[in-house]
Amino acid sequence: MRTRNLRMRLLSLALCLCMVLGLLPAVTPVIEAAAVNNVTPNYITDIGIAYASSRSKAQSLVTGNGFTLMDRDLNEDAGGKYIYMGYKTSTDPSRAITGIIFREGSNPPNSLTYGGATFYLVGGSYEGNGTGDGVVDLNVGAGGAYIYTYITRDTNYGYPVLWMGLPNSPYYNSNYVNAVNTSGSAENLNEDAGGSSIYLGYVTFEHVGVVSEYSQS
């Protein structure tokens, strides 16, 4: 045990020295979190979005393509199409999503820069939707603002995402991250369309212990 502890201390000192000398990049959030929590969770790696004229059809487009369904219509009480979102998970940290944002406005670009990271349009050329619906306006058929979903896997932006929820208001708790728009504000996914206020919030590896308190929804 003493030999193992000594080796760990020497390794830590070597890593610190290399970082000080600029021989290694800064420790990524994944490594930091793993060291603290000593766990290997399922990371959220992909987002799929589907819409249809019926609830069951929209849901089946999500689940039938291997996504876990987030069971809330994103056009809830606003009319238009039924829209559902789902996600896939993996234990591979290189595939982990580290940030989710939304962009309002028509003609969304395939990528954009926010917070120093490149985000890719879900359903666009670089980040396939996976449900067959391509790029999806989250207010499709309901009027209101055009809203499109973007993700990044850049570990310099944030910690890997482990859990997502669709609350009626932004999370006011430091354990959660609110998915914002390109102006930096928490995005109402029914913006200007009427109906229920719906936000997307998530828990990252930084607060891995919180995930066990909630079911994915």
Coordinates of N, CA and C in Angstrom, one line a residue:
M1 N 0.8 -1.2 0.0 CA 0.0 0.0 0.0 C 0.9 1.3 0.0
R2 N 2.0 1.2 0.8 CA 2.8 2.4 0.9 C 3.5 2.6 -0.5
T3 N 3.9 1.5 -1.1 CA 4.5 1.7 -2.4 C 3.6 2.3 -3.5
R4 N 2.3 1.8 -3.4 CA 1.3 2.3 -4.3 C 1.0 3.8 -4.1
N5 N 0.9 4.2 -2.8 CA 0.7 5.6 -2.5 C 1.8 6.5 -3.0
L6 N 3.1 5.9 -2.8 CA 4.3 6.7 -3.2 C 4.2 6.9 -4.7
R7 N 3.9 5.8 -5.4 CA 3.8 5.9 -6.9 C 2.8 7.0 -7.3
M8 N 1.6 7.0 -6.7 CA 0.6 7.9 -7.0 C 1.0 9.3 -6.8
R9 N 1.8 9.5 -5.7 CA 2.3 10.9 -5.3 C 3.3 11.3 -6.4
L10 N 4.2 10.4 -6.8 CA 5.2 10.8 -7.8 C 4.5 11.1 -9.1
L11 N 3.5 10.3 -9.5 CA 2.8 10.5 -10.7 C 2.1 11.9 -10.7
S12 N 1.5 12.2 -9.6 CA 0.8 13.5 -9.4 C 1.8 14.7 -9.6
L13 N 3.0 14.5 -8.9 CA 4.0 15.5 -9.0 C 4.5 15.7 -10.4
A14 N 4.7 14.6 -11.1 CA 5.2 14.6 -12.5 C 4.2 15.3 -13.4
L15 N 2.9 15.0 -13.2 CA 1.9 15.7 -14.0 C 1.9 17.2 -13.8
C16 N 1.9 17.6 -12.5 CA 1.9 19.0 -12.2 C 3.1 19.7 -12.8
L17 N 4.3 19.0 -12.7 CA 5.5 19.6 -13.3 C 5.4 19.8 -14.8
C18 N 4.8 18.8 -15.4 CA 4.7 18.9 -16.9 C 3.7 20.0 -17.3
M19 N 2.7 20.1 -16.5 CA 1.7 21.2 -16.8 C 2.3 22.6 -16.6
V20 N 3.1 22.7 -15.5 CA 3.8 24.0 -15.3 C 4.7 24.3 -16.4
L21 N 5.4 23.3 -16.9 CA 6.4 23.5 -18.0 C 5.8 23.6 -19.3
G22 N 4.5 23.4 -19.4 CA 3.8 23.4 -20.7 C 3.9 22.2 -21.5
L23 N 4.3 21.1 -20.9 CA 4.6 19.9 -21.7 C 3.3 19.1 -21.9
L24 N 2.3 19.4 -21.1 CA 1.0 18.7 -21.2 C -0.1 19.7 -21.2
P25 N -1.2 19.5 -22.0 CA -2.4 20.4 -21.9 C -3.0 20.4 -20.6
A26 N -3.9 21.3 -20.3 CA -4.6 21.3 -19.0 C -5.4 20.1 -18.9
V27 N -5.6 19.6 -17.7 CA -6.4 18.3 -17.5 C -7.8 18.6 -17.9
T28 N -8.4 17.7 -18.7 CA -9.7 17.9 -19.2 C -10.7 17.7 -18.0
P29 N -11.9 18.3 -18.2 CA -13.0 18.1 -17.2 C -13.3 16.6 -17.0
V30 N -13.2 15.8 -18.0 CA -13.5 14.4 -17.8 C -12.6 13.7 -16.8
I31 N -11.3 14.0 -17.0 CA -10.3 13.4 -16.1 C -10.4 14.0 -14.7
E32 N -10.7 15.3 -14.6 CA -10.9 15.9 -13.2 C -12.0 15.2 -12.5
A33 N -13.2 15.1 -13.2 CA -14.4 14.5 -12.6 C -14.2 13.1 -12.3
A34 N -13.5 12.3 -13.1 CA -13.3 10.9 -12.9 C -12.4 10.7 -11.6
A35 N -11.4 11.6 -11.4 CA -10.6 11.5 -10.3 C -11.3 11.8 -9.0
V36 N -12.3 12.7 -9.1 CA -13.1 13.1 -7.9 C -14.1 12.1 -7.6
N37 N -14.9 11.6 -8.6 CA -16.0 10.8 -8.4 C -15.8 9.3 -8.5
N38 N -14.7 8.9 -9.2 CA -14.3 7.5 -9.3 C -15.5 6.6 -9.9
V39 N -16.1 7.1 -10.9 CA -17.2 6.4 -11.6 C -17.0 6.4 -13.1
T40 N -17.7 5.5 -13.7 CA -17.8 5.5 -15.2 C -19.2 5.5 -15.6
P41 N -19.8 6.7 -15.8 CA -21.2 6.8 -16.1 C -21.5 6.6 -17.6
N42 N -22.8 6.6 -17.9 CA -23.3 6.7 -19.3 C -23.4 8.2 -19.7
Y43 N -22.6 8.6 -20.7 CA -22.6 9.9 -21.1 C -23.7 10.1 -22.2
I44 N -24.3 11.2 -22.3 CA -25.3 11.5 -23.4 C -24.4 11.9 -24.6
T45 N -24.6 11.2 -25.7 CA -23.7 11.3 -26.8 C -24.4 11.9 -28.1
D46 N -25.7 11.7 -28.2 CA -26.4 12.1 -29.4 C -27.8 12.6 -29.0
I47 N -28.4 13.5 -29.8 CA -29.7 14.0 -29.6 C -30.5 13.7 -30.9
G48 N -31.7 13.2 -30.8 CA -32.6 13.0 -31.9 C -33.9 13.7 -31.7
I49 N -34.4 14.3 -32.7 CA -35.7 15.1 -32.6 C -36.6 14.7 -33.8
A50 N -37.9 14.4 -33.4 CA -38.8 14.0 -34.5 C -40.1 14.7 -34.3
Y51 N -40.8 14.9 -35.4 CA -42.2 15.5 -35.3 C -43.1 14.8 -36.2
A52 N -44.4 14.8 -35.9 CA -45.4 14.2 -36.7 C -46.8 14.8 -36.3
S53 N -47.8 14.4 -37.1 CA -49.1 14.9 -36.8 C -49.8 14.2 -35.7
S54 N -49.3 13.0 -35.3 CA -49.8 12.3 -34.1 C -48.7 12.1 -33.1
R55 N -49.2 12.1 -31.8 CA -48.2 11.9 -30.7 C -47.5 10.6 -30.8
S56 N -48.2 9.5 -31.1 CA -47.6 8.2 -31.1 C -46.6 8.1 -32.2
K57 N -46.9 8.7 -33.4 CA -45.9 8.6 -34.5 C -44.6 9.4 -34.2
A58 N -44.8 10.5 -33.6 CA -43.6 11.3 -33.2 C -42.7 10.6 -32.2
Q59 N -43.4 10.0 -31.2 CA -42.7 9.2 -30.2 C -42.0 8.0 -30.8
S60 N -42.7 7.3 -31.7 CA -42.1 6.1 -32.3 C -40.9 6.4 -33.2
L61 N -40.9 7.6 -33.8 CA -39.8 8.0 -34.6 C -38.5 8.1 -33.8
V62 N -38.7 8.6 -32.5 CA -37.6 8.7 -31.6 C -37.1 7.3 -31.1
T63 N -38.1 6.6 -30.5 CA -37.7 5.3 -29.8 C -37.3 4.3 -30.9
G64 N -38.0 4.3 -32.1 CA -37.7 3.3 -33.1 C -36.3 3.5 -33.7
N65 N -35.7 4.6 -33.5 CA -34.3 4.8 -34.0 C -33.3 4.8 -32.9
G66 N -33.6 4.1 -31.8 CA -32.7 3.8 -30.7 C -32.4 4.9 -29.7
F67 N -33.3 5.9 -29.7 CA -33.1 7.0 -28.7 C -34.1 6.8 -27.5
T68 N -33.6 7.2 -26.3 CA -34.4 7.1 -25.1 C -35.3 8.4 -25.2
L69 N -36.6 8.2 -25.1 CA -37.6 9.3 -25.2 C -37.6 10.2 -24.0
M70 N -37.6 11.5 -24.2 CA -37.9 12.5 -23.2 C -39.4 12.8 -23.4
D71 N -40.2 12.3 -22.5 CA -41.6 12.2 -22.7 C -42.4 13.5 -22.5
R72 N -42.1 14.5 -23.3 CA -42.8 15.7 -23.3 C -42.9 16.3 -24.6
D73 N -44.1 16.7 -25.1 CA -44.3 17.3 -26.4 C -43.7 18.7 -26.4
L74 N -42.7 19.0 -27.2 CA -42.1 20.3 -27.2 C -43.0 21.4 -27.8
N75 N -44.1 21.0 -28.3 CA -45.2 22.0 -28.7 C -46.4 22.0 -27.8
E76 N -46.1 21.5 -26.6 CA -47.2 21.3 -25.6 C -48.1 22.6 -25.5
D77 N -49.4 22.4 -25.8 CA -50.4 23.4 -25.6 C -50.3 24.6 -26.6
A78 N -49.4 24.4 -27.6 CA -49.1 25.5 -28.6 C -49.7 25.1 -30.0
G79 N -50.2 23.9 -30.2 CA -50.7 23.5 -31.5 C -49.5 23.1 -32.3
G80 N -49.7 23.0 -33.6 CA -48.7 22.5 -34.5 C -48.4 21.1 -34.4
K81 N -47.3 20.6 -34.8 CA -46.9 19.2 -34.8 C -46.5 18.8 -33.4
Y82 N -46.6 17.5 -33.2 CA -46.1 16.9 -32.0 C -44.6 16.7 -32.2
I83 N -43.8 17.2 -31.2 CA -42.3 17.2 -31.4 C -41.8 16.5 -30.1
Y84 N -40.9 15.5 -30.3 CA -40.3 14.8 -29.2 C -38.8 14.8 -29.4
M85 N -38.1 14.8 -28.3 CA -36.6 14.7 -28.3 C -36.2 13.5 -27.5
G86 N -35.1 12.9 -28.0 CA -34.5 11.7 -27.3 C -33.0 11.8 -27.3
Y87 N -32.4 10.9 -26.7 CA -30.9 10.9 -26.5 C -30.4 9.5 -26.6
K88 N -29.1 9.4 -26.9 CA -28.4 8.1 -26.8 C -27.3 8.3 -25.8
T89 N -26.8 7.2 -25.2 CA -25.8 7.2 -24.3 C -24.7 6.2 -24.6
S90 N -23.5 6.4 -24.0 CA -22.4 5.6 -24.2 C -21.4 5.8 -23.0
T91 N -20.6 4.8 -22.7 CA -19.5 4.9 -21.7 C -18.3 5.5 -22.3
D92 N -18.3 5.8 -23.6 CA -17.1 6.4 -24.3 C -17.1 7.9 -24.1
P93 N -16.2 8.5 -23.3 CA -16.2 9.9 -23.1 C -15.9 10.8 -24.3
S94 N -15.2 10.2 -25.3 CA -14.9 11.0 -26.5 C -16.2 11.3 -27.3
R95 N -17.3 10.7 -27.0 CA -18.5 11.0 -27.7 C -19.4 11.8 -26.9
A96 N -19.0 12.1 -25.7 CA -19.9 12.8 -24.8 C -20.3 14.3 -25.2
I97 N -21.5 14.6 -25.2 CA -21.9 16.0 -25.4 C -21.6 16.8 -24.2
T98 N -21.0 18.0 -24.4 CA -20.6 18.8 -23.3 C -21.3 20.2 -23.2
G99 N -22.2 20.4 -24.2 CA -23.0 21.6 -24.2 C -24.1 21.5 -25.2
I100 N -25.2 22.2 -24.9 CA -26.4 22.2 -25.7 C -26.9 23.7 -25.7
I101 N -27.1 24.2 -26.9 CA -27.6 25.6 -27.0 C -28.7 25.6 -28.1
F102 N -29.4 26.7 -28.2 CA -30.4 26.9 -29.2 C -30.2 28.2 -29.9
R103 N -30.6 28.2 -31.2 CA -30.5 29.4 -32.0 C -31.9 29.8 -32.5
E104 N -32.3 31.0 -32.3 CA -33.5 31.5 -32.9 C -33.3 32.1 -34.3
G105 N -34.2 32.0 -35.2 CA -34.1 32.5 -36.5 C -34.1 31.5 -37.6
S106 N -34.6 31.8 -38.8 CA -34.6 30.9 -39.9 C -33.2 30.7 -40.5
N107 N -33.1 29.8 -41.4 CA -31.9 29.5 -42.1 C -30.7 29.3 -41.2
P108 N -30.8 28.3 -40.3 CA -29.7 28.0 -39.3 C -28.4 27.5 -40.0
P109 N -27.3 28.0 -39.6 CA -26.0 27.5 -40.2 C -25.7 26.1 -39.7
N110 N -24.9 25.4 -40.3 CA -24.5 24.0 -39.9 C -23.6 24.0 -38.6
S111 N -23.0 25.1 -38.4 CA -22.2 25.3 -37.1 C -22.1 26.7 -36.7
L112 N -21.9 27.0 -35.5 CA -21.7 28.3 -35.0 C -20.7 28.3 -33.8
T113 N -20.2 29.4 -33.4 CA -19.3 29.5 -32.3 C -20.0 30.2 -31.1
Y114 N -19.9 29.5 -30.0 CA -20.5 30.1 -28.8 C -19.6 29.7 -27.6
G115 N -19.3 30.7 -26.7 CA -18.4 30.4 -25.6 C -17.1 29.8 -25.9
G116 N -16.5 30.2 -27.1 CA -15.2 29.7 -27.5 C -15.2 28.3 -28.1
A117 N -16.4 27.7 -28.2 CA -16.5 26.3 -28.8 C -17.3 26.3 -30.0
T118 N -17.1 25.3 -30.9 CA -17.9 25.2 -32.1 C -19.1 24.2 -31.8
F119 N -20.3 24.7 -32.1 CA -21.5 23.9 -31.9 C -22.0 23.5 -33.3
Y120 N -22.6 22.3 -33.3 CA -23.1 21.8 -34.6 C -24.6 21.6 -34.6
L121 N -25.2 21.9 -35.7 CA -26.7 21.9 -35.8 C -27.2 20.4 -35.8
V122 N -28.1 20.1 -34.9 CA -28.6 18.7 -34.9 C -29.5 18.5 -36.2
G123 N -29.1 17.5 -36.9 CA -29.8 17.3 -38.2 C -29.1 17.9 -39.4
G124 N -28.1 18.7 -39.1 CA -27.3 19.3 -40.2 C -26.3 18.4 -40.8
S125 N -25.4 19.0 -41.6 CA -24.4 18.2 -42.3 C -23.4 17.5 -41.4
Y126 N -23.1 18.0 -40.2 CA -22.1 17.4 -39.4 C -22.6 16.7 -38.2
E127 N -23.9 16.8 -37.9 CA -24.4 16.2 -36.7 C -25.8 15.7 -37.0
G128 N -25.9 14.4 -37.6 CA -27.2 13.9 -38.0 C -28.2 13.8 -36.9
N129 N -29.5 14.0 -37.3 CA -30.6 13.9 -36.3 C -30.8 12.5 -35.8
G130 N -30.7 11.5 -36.8 CA -30.9 10.1 -36.4 C -32.3 9.6 -36.4
T131 N -33.3 10.5 -36.6 CA -34.7 10.0 -36.6 C -35.3 10.1 -38.0
G132 N -34.5 10.6 -38.9 CA -35.0 10.7 -40.3 C -35.7 12.0 -40.6
D133 N -35.8 12.9 -39.6 CA -36.5 14.2 -39.8 C -35.5 15.3 -40.1
G134 N -34.2 15.1 -40.1 CA -33.3 16.1 -40.5 C -33.3 17.3 -39.5
V135 N -33.2 18.5 -40.0 CA -33.2 19.7 -39.2 C -34.6 20.0 -38.7
V136 N -34.8 20.2 -37.4 CA -36.2 20.4 -36.9 C -36.3 21.7 -36.2
D137 N -37.2 22.5 -36.6 CA -37.6 23.7 -35.9 C -38.5 23.3 -34.7
L138 N -38.1 23.7 -33.5 CA -38.8 23.2 -32.3 C -40.2 23.8 -32.2
N139 N -40.5 24.8 -33.0 CA -41.9 25.3 -33.0 C -42.6 25.0 -34.3
V140 N -42.2 23.9 -35.0 CA -42.8 23.6 -36.3 C -44.3 23.5 -36.2
G141 N -45.0 24.2 -37.1 CA -46.4 24.2 -37.2 C -47.2 25.0 -36.1
A142 N -46.4 25.6 -35.2 CA -47.1 26.3 -34.1 C -46.8 27.8 -34.2
G143 N -46.1 28.3 -35.2 CA -45.8 29.7 -35.2 C -44.7 30.0 -34.2
G144 N -44.6 31.3 -33.8 CA -43.6 31.7 -32.9 C -42.2 31.7 -33.5
A145 N -41.2 31.7 -32.7 CA -39.8 31.8 -33.1 C -39.3 30.5 -33.8
Y146 N -38.5 30.6 -34.8 CA -37.8 29.4 -35.2 C -36.7 29.1 -34.2
I147 N -36.7 27.9 -33.8 CA -35.7 27.5 -32.8 C -35.0 26.2 -33.2
Y148 N -33.7 26.2 -33.2 CA -32.9 25.1 -33.7 C -31.9 24.7 -32.6
T149 N -31.6 23.4 -32.6 CA -30.7 22.8 -31.5 C -29.3 22.6 -32.0
Y150 N -28.4 22.9 -31.1 CA -26.9 22.8 -31.4 C -26.2 22.1 -30.3
I151 N -25.3 21.2 -30.6 CA -24.5 20.6 -29.5 C -23.0 20.7 -29.8
T152 N -22.2 20.5 -28.7 CA -20.8 20.5 -28.9 C -20.2 19.3 -28.0
R153 N -19.1 18.8 -28.4 CA -18.4 17.8 -27.6 C -17.0 18.3 -27.1
D154 N -16.8 19.6 -27.2 CA -15.6 20.3 -26.8 C -15.5 20.3 -25.3
T155 N -14.5 19.6 -24.8 CA -14.3 19.5 -23.3 C -13.8 20.8 -22.7
N156 N -13.4 21.7 -23.6 CA -13.0 23.0 -23.0 C -14.2 23.9 -22.7
Y157 N -15.4 23.5 -23.3 CA -16.6 24.2 -23.0 C -17.3 23.8 -21.7
G158 N -17.3 22.5 -21.4 CA -18.0 22.1 -20.2 C -17.7 20.6 -19.9
Y159 N -18.4 20.1 -18.9 CA -18.3 18.7 -18.5 C -19.2 17.9 -19.3
P160 N -19.0 16.6 -19.4 CA -19.9 15.7 -20.2 C -21.3 15.7 -19.6
V161 N -22.3 15.7 -20.4 CA -23.7 15.7 -20.0 C -24.2 14.2 -19.6
L162 N -24.8 14.1 -18.5 CA -25.3 12.8 -18.0 C -26.8 12.7 -18.0
W163 N -27.5 13.8 -17.8 CA -28.9 13.8 -17.6 C -29.6 15.0 -18.2
M164 N -30.7 14.9 -18.8 CA -31.5 16.0 -19.3 C -32.9 16.0 -18.9
G165 N -33.5 17.2 -18.6 CA -34.9 17.3 -18.2 C -35.5 18.5 -19.0
L166 N -36.9 18.5 -19.0 CA -37.6 19.5 -19.6 C -38.6 20.2 -18.7
P167 N -38.1 21.1 -17.8 CA -38.9 21.7 -16.8 C -39.7 22.9 -17.3
N168 N -40.6 23.4 -16.5 CA -41.5 24.5 -16.9 C -40.8 25.9 -16.8
S169 N -39.7 25.9 -16.1 CA -38.9 27.1 -15.8 C -37.4 26.7 -15.7
P170 N -36.5 27.7 -15.9 CA -35.1 27.4 -15.8 C -34.8 26.8 -14.4
Y171 N -33.7 26.0 -14.4 CA -33.3 25.5 -13.1 C -32.5 26.6 -12.3
Y172 N -32.9 26.8 -11.1 CA -32.2 27.8 -10.3 C -31.4 27.1 -9.2
N173 N -30.5 26.3 -9.6 CA -29.7 25.4 -8.8 C -28.3 25.2 -9.4
S174 N -27.3 25.4 -8.7 CA -25.9 25.3 -9.3 C -25.6 23.9 -9.8
N175 N -26.4 22.9 -9.4 CA -26.1 21.6 -9.8 C -26.5 21.3 -11.3
Y176 N -27.3 22.3 -11.8 CA -27.9 22.1 -13.1 C -27.4 23.2 -14.1
V177 N -27.4 22.8 -15.4 CA -27.0 23.8 -16.4 C -28.3 24.0 -17.3
N178 N -28.6 25.3 -17.5 CA -29.7 25.6 -18.4 C -29.2 25.7 -19.8
A179 N -29.9 25.1 -20.8 CA -29.5 25.2 -22.2 C -29.9 26.6 -22.6
V180 N -29.0 27.4 -23.1 CA -29.3 28.8 -23.4 C -29.3 29.0 -24.9
N181 N -29.8 30.2 -25.3 CA -29.7 30.6 -26.7 C -28.4 31.3 -27.0
T182 N -28.2 31.8 -28.2 CA -26.9 32.4 -28.5 C -26.8 33.8 -27.9
S183 N -27.8 34.3 -27.2 CA -27.7 35.5 -26.5 C -27.4 35.3 -25.0
G184 N -27.3 34.0 -24.6 CA -26.9 33.6 -23.3 C -28.1 33.5 -22.3
S185 N -29.3 33.5 -22.8 CA -30.5 33.4 -21.9 C -31.1 32.0 -22.0
A186 N -31.6 31.5 -20.9 CA -32.3 30.2 -21.0 C -33.4 30.2 -22.0
E187 N -33.4 29.3 -22.9 CA -34.4 29.3 -24.0 C -35.7 28.6 -23.7
N188 N -36.8 29.4 -23.9 CA -38.1 28.8 -23.8 C -38.4 28.1 -25.2
L189 N -38.6 26.8 -25.2 CA -38.7 26.0 -26.4 C -40.1 26.3 -27.1
N190 N -41.0 27.0 -26.4 CA -42.2 27.4 -27.0 C -42.2 28.9 -27.2
E191 N -41.1 29.5 -27.4 CA -40.9 31.0 -27.5 C -41.9 31.6 -28.6
D192 N -42.8 32.5 -28.1 CA -43.7 33.2 -28.9 C -44.8 32.4 -29.6
A193 N -44.9 31.1 -29.2 CA -45.9 30.2 -29.8 C -47.0 30.0 -28.9
G194 N -47.0 30.5 -27.7 CA -48.0 30.3 -26.7 C -47.8 28.9 -26.1
G195 N -48.8 28.4 -25.4 CA -48.6 27.1 -24.8 C -47.7 27.1 -23.5
S196 N -47.3 25.9 -23.1 CA -46.5 25.8 -21.9 C -45.1 26.3 -22.1
S197 N -44.5 26.9 -21.1 CA -43.1 27.2 -21.1 C -42.3 26.0 -20.9
I198 N -41.4 25.7 -21.8 CA -40.6 24.5 -21.7 C -39.1 24.9 -21.8
Y199 N -38.3 24.4 -20.9 CA -36.9 24.7 -21.0 C -36.1 23.3 -21.0
L200 N -34.9 23.4 -21.4 CA -34.1 22.2 -21.3 C -32.9 22.4 -20.3
G201 N -32.8 21.6 -19.3 CA -31.7 21.7 -18.4 C -31.0 20.4 -18.3
Y202 N -29.8 20.4 -17.9 CA -29.1 19.1 -17.8 C -28.1 19.1 -16.6
V203 N -27.7 17.9 -16.3 CA -26.7 17.7 -15.2 C -25.4 17.2 -15.9
T204 N -24.3 17.7 -15.5 CA -23.0 17.2 -16.1 C -22.2 16.4 -15.1
F205 N -21.1 15.8 -15.6 CA -20.3 15.0 -14.8 C -19.8 15.7 -13.5
E206 N -19.7 17.0 -13.6 CA -19.3 17.8 -12.4 C -20.1 17.5 -11.2
H207 N -21.4 17.2 -11.5 CA -22.4 17.0 -10.4 C -23.0 15.6 -10.5
V208 N -22.2 14.6 -10.8 CA -22.6 13.3 -11.1 C -23.5 12.7 -10.0
G209 N -23.3 13.1 -8.7 CA -24.2 12.6 -7.7 C -25.6 13.0 -7.8
V210 N -25.9 14.1 -8.4 CA -27.3 14.6 -8.6 C -28.1 13.6 -9.5
V211 N -27.5 13.0 -10.4 CA -28.2 12.2 -11.4 C -29.0 11.1 -10.8
S212 N -28.4 10.5 -9.8 CA -29.0 9.3 -9.1 C -30.3 9.7 -8.4
E213 N -30.5 11.0 -8.2 CA -31.7 11.4 -7.5 C -32.9 11.6 -8.4
Y214 N -32.7 11.5 -9.7 CA -33.8 11.8 -10.7 C -33.8 10.7 -11.8
S215 N -35.0 10.4 -12.3 CA -35.0 9.5 -13.5 C -34.9 10.4 -14.7
Q216 N -34.4 9.8 -15.8 CA -34.3 10.6 -17.0 C -35.7 10.9 -17.5
S217 N -36.0 12.1 -17.8 CA -37.3 12.5 -18.3 C -37.2 13.7 -19.2

